PDB file of C-alpha atoms in Angstrom:
ATOM      1  CA  MET A1124       8.069  -5.981  -9.684  1.00 85.00           C
ATOM      2  CA  LYS A1125       4.715  -4.336 -10.319  1.00 91.00           C
ATOM      3  CA  GLU A1126       4.211  -0.594 -10.686  1.00 92.00           C
ATOM      4  CA  SER A1127       0.681  -0.676  -9.244  1.00 92.00           C
ATOM      5  CA  LEU A1128      -1.923  -2.949  -7.698  1.00 93.00           C
ATOM      6  CA  ILE A1129      -5.103  -3.195  -9.749  1.00 92.00           C
ATOM      7  CA  ILE A1130      -8.207  -4.779  -8.251  1.00 91.00           C
ATOM      8  CA  ASN A1131     -10.786  -5.781 -10.831  1.00 90.00           C
ATOM      9  CA  LEU A1132     -14.108  -5.192  -9.076  1.00 89.00           C
ATOM     10  CA  ASN A1133     -16.047  -7.071 -11.769  1.00 88.00           C
ATOM     11  CA  ASN A1134     -14.155 -10.305 -11.008  1.00 91.00           C
ATOM     12  CA  LEU A1135     -13.852  -9.919  -7.226  1.00 93.00           C
ATOM     13  CA  PRO A1136     -15.507 -12.953  -5.584  1.00 95.00           C
ATOM     14  CA  GLU A1137     -18.131 -12.334  -2.891  1.00 92.00           C
ATOM     15  CA  GLU A1138     -15.839 -13.825  -0.233  1.00 95.00           C
ATOM     16  CA  GLY A1139     -13.041 -11.500  -1.353  1.00 96.00           C
ATOM     17  CA  LYS A1140      -9.582 -12.161  -2.698  1.00 97.00           C
ATOM     18  CA  SER A1141      -6.045 -12.094  -1.294  1.00 97.00           C
ATOM     19  CA  TYR A1142      -3.260 -10.084  -2.910  1.00 97.00           C
ATOM     20  CA  GLU A1143       0.413 -10.529  -2.024  1.00 97.00           C
ATOM     21  CA  GLY A1144       3.519  -9.060  -3.578  1.00 96.00           C
ATOM     22  CA  GLU A1145       5.660  -5.978  -3.897  1.00 97.00           C
ATOM     23  CA  LEU A1146       5.329  -2.670  -5.697  1.00 97.00           C
ATOM     24  CA  ASP A1147       8.052  -0.582  -7.300  1.00 96.00           C
ATOM     25  CA  PRO A1148       9.303   2.129  -4.910  1.00 95.00           C
ATOM     26  CA  ALA A1149       8.973   4.694  -7.738  1.00 93.00           C
ATOM     27  CA  LEU A1150       5.268   4.892  -6.806  1.00 93.00           C
ATOM     28  CA  TYR A1151       6.212   7.201  -3.906  1.00 94.00           C
ATOM     29  CA  ALA A1152       7.630   9.962  -6.163  1.00 93.00           C
ATOM     30  CA  LEU A1153       8.975  11.852  -3.139  1.00 94.00           C
ATOM     31  CA  PRO A1154      10.923  15.130  -3.439  1.00 94.00           C
ATOM     32  CA  ALA A1155      14.713  14.801  -3.134  1.00 90.00           C
ATOM     33  CA  HIS A1156      14.826  16.487   0.295  1.00 88.00           C
ATOM     34  CA  ASP A1157      12.347  14.003   1.819  1.00 93.00           C
ATOM     35  CA  ALA A1158      12.963  10.457   3.067  1.00 95.00           C
ATOM     36  CA  GLN A1159      13.569   8.105   0.143  1.00 96.00           C
ATOM     37  CA  PRO A1160      12.344   4.531  -0.343  1.00 97.00           C
ATOM     38  CA  ALA A1161      15.085   1.959   0.256  1.00 97.00           C
ATOM     39  CA  GLY A1162      13.155  -0.881  -1.361  1.00 96.00           C
ATOM     40  CA  PRO A1163       9.740  -1.960  -2.598  1.00 97.00           C
ATOM     41  CA  LEU A1164       6.394  -1.671  -0.854  1.00 97.00           C
ATOM     42  CA  TYR A1165       5.492  -5.155   0.395  1.00 97.00           C
ATOM     43  CA  TYR A1166       1.832  -6.066   0.816  1.00 97.00           C
ATOM     44  CA  ASP A1167      -0.274  -9.000   1.941  1.00 97.00           C
ATOM     45  CA  LEU A1168      -3.902  -7.902   1.712  1.00 97.00           C
ATOM     46  CA  HIS A1169      -7.399  -9.340   1.653  1.00 97.00           C
ATOM     47  CA  VAL A1170      -9.922  -7.299  -0.345  1.00 96.00           C
ATOM     48  CA  GLN A1171     -13.682  -7.730  -0.079  1.00 96.00           C
ATOM     49  CA  ARG A1172     -16.579  -5.787  -1.564  1.00 93.00           C
ATOM     50  CA  PHE A1173     -19.672  -4.827   0.418  1.00 91.00           C
ATOM     51  CA  GLU A1174     -22.092  -3.175  -2.018  1.00 86.00           C
ATOM     52  CA  GLU A1175     -20.507   0.251  -2.658  1.00 89.00           C
ATOM     53  CA  GLU A1176     -17.606  -0.157  -0.220  1.00 92.00           C
ATOM     54  CA  LEU A1177     -14.301  -1.953  -0.517  1.00 93.00           C
ATOM     55  CA  LEU A1178     -12.789  -3.388   2.670  1.00 95.00           C
ATOM     56  CA  VAL A1179      -9.002  -3.786   2.552  1.00 95.00           C
ATOM     57  CA  ARG A1180      -7.287  -5.644   5.415  1.00 96.00           C
ATOM     58  CA  GLY A1181      -3.776  -6.915   5.877  1.00 96.00           C
ATOM     59  CA  TYR A1182      -0.111  -5.971   6.101  1.00 96.00           C
ATOM     60  CA  ILE A1183       2.008  -3.368   4.303  1.00 96.00           C
ATOM     61  CA  SER A1184       5.624  -2.339   4.836  1.00 97.00           C
ATOM     62  CA  SER A1185       8.361  -0.370   3.169  1.00 97.00           C
ATOM     63  CA  ALA A1186      11.911   0.642   4.104  1.00 98.00           C
ATOM     64  CA  PHE A1187      12.971   4.285   3.855  1.00 98.00           C
ATOM     65  CA  THR A1188      16.288   6.087   4.111  1.00 97.00           C
ATOM     66  CA  PHE A1189      16.215   9.116   6.392  1.00 96.00           C
ATOM     67  CA  THR A1190      18.830  11.746   7.254  1.00 94.00           C
ATOM     68  CA  CYS A1191      19.358  12.444  10.939  1.00 93.00           C
ATOM     69  CA  VAL A1192      19.042  16.158  11.742  1.00 92.00           C
ATOM     70  CA  ARG A1193      21.563  15.903  14.618  1.00 95.00           C
ATOM     71  CA  ASP A1194      24.547  14.358  12.840  1.00 96.00           C
ATOM     72  CA  ASN A1195      23.455  14.479   9.174  1.00 93.00           C
ATOM     73  CA  LYS A1196      24.002  10.713   8.791  1.00 96.00           C
ATOM     74  CA  GLU A1197      21.666   8.493   6.828  1.00 95.00           C
ATOM     75  CA  PHE A1198      19.806   5.594   8.409  1.00 97.00           C
ATOM     76  CA  THR A1199      17.183   3.137   7.190  1.00 98.00           C
ATOM     77  CA  LYS A1200      13.914   2.449   8.984  1.00 98.00           C
ATOM     78  CA  THR A1201      11.151   0.061   7.905  1.00 97.00           C
ATOM     79  CA  ILE A1202       7.673   1.500   8.253  1.00 96.00           C
ATOM     80  CA  CYS A1203       5.196  -1.300   8.820  1.00 96.00           C
ATOM     81  CA  ILE A1204       1.444  -1.443   9.313  1.00 95.00           C
ATOM     82  CA  SER A1205       0.756  -4.971  10.491  1.00 92.00           C
ATOM     83  CA  CYS A1206      -2.987  -4.569  10.989  1.00 89.00           C
ATOM     84  CA  CYS A1207      -4.048  -2.385   8.080  1.00 86.00           C
ATOM     85  CA  ASN A1208      -7.811  -1.877   7.816  1.00 91.00           C
ATOM     86  CA  SER A1209      -9.349   0.526   5.351  1.00 91.00           C
ATOM     87  CA  CYS A1210     -12.857   0.933   4.004  1.00 91.00           C
ATOM     88  CA  ILE A1211     -13.070   2.813   0.699  1.00 88.00           C
ATOM     89  CA  TYR A1212     -16.230   4.114  -0.914  1.00 89.00           C
ATOM     90  CA  ILE A1213     -15.986   2.640  -4.423  1.00 85.00           C
ATOM     91  CA  ASP A1214     -17.763   5.450  -6.269  1.00 76.00           C
ATOM     92  CA  SER A1215     -14.892   7.800  -5.409  1.00 58.00           C
ATOM     93  CA  TRP A1216     -12.418   5.568  -7.339  1.00 56.00           C
ATOM     94  CA  VAL A1217     -14.498   4.492 -10.328  1.00 56.00           C
ATOM     95  CA  ASN A1218     -14.649   6.706 -13.417  1.00 50.00           C
TER      96      ASN A1218
END
């Protein structure tokens, strides 16, 4: 299981590239009193570059364990974004 997803912009084809897999839940680094990951972050993404912008489209999901405030019992809920679309200005991420 990978710790991070690295997209090499120098080798990204003009038509984009698909990325699929799972990332280690340690990437969340949430405080102990918050919801905790109950498994990896799953992703199925298509990444495409448009000059100085990176378009990321696809699916991401991850299960979390929560504690109910009414009865103090734990439960697991999967948070899923099935139509993820994000446009990122590349200059803000490149050193």
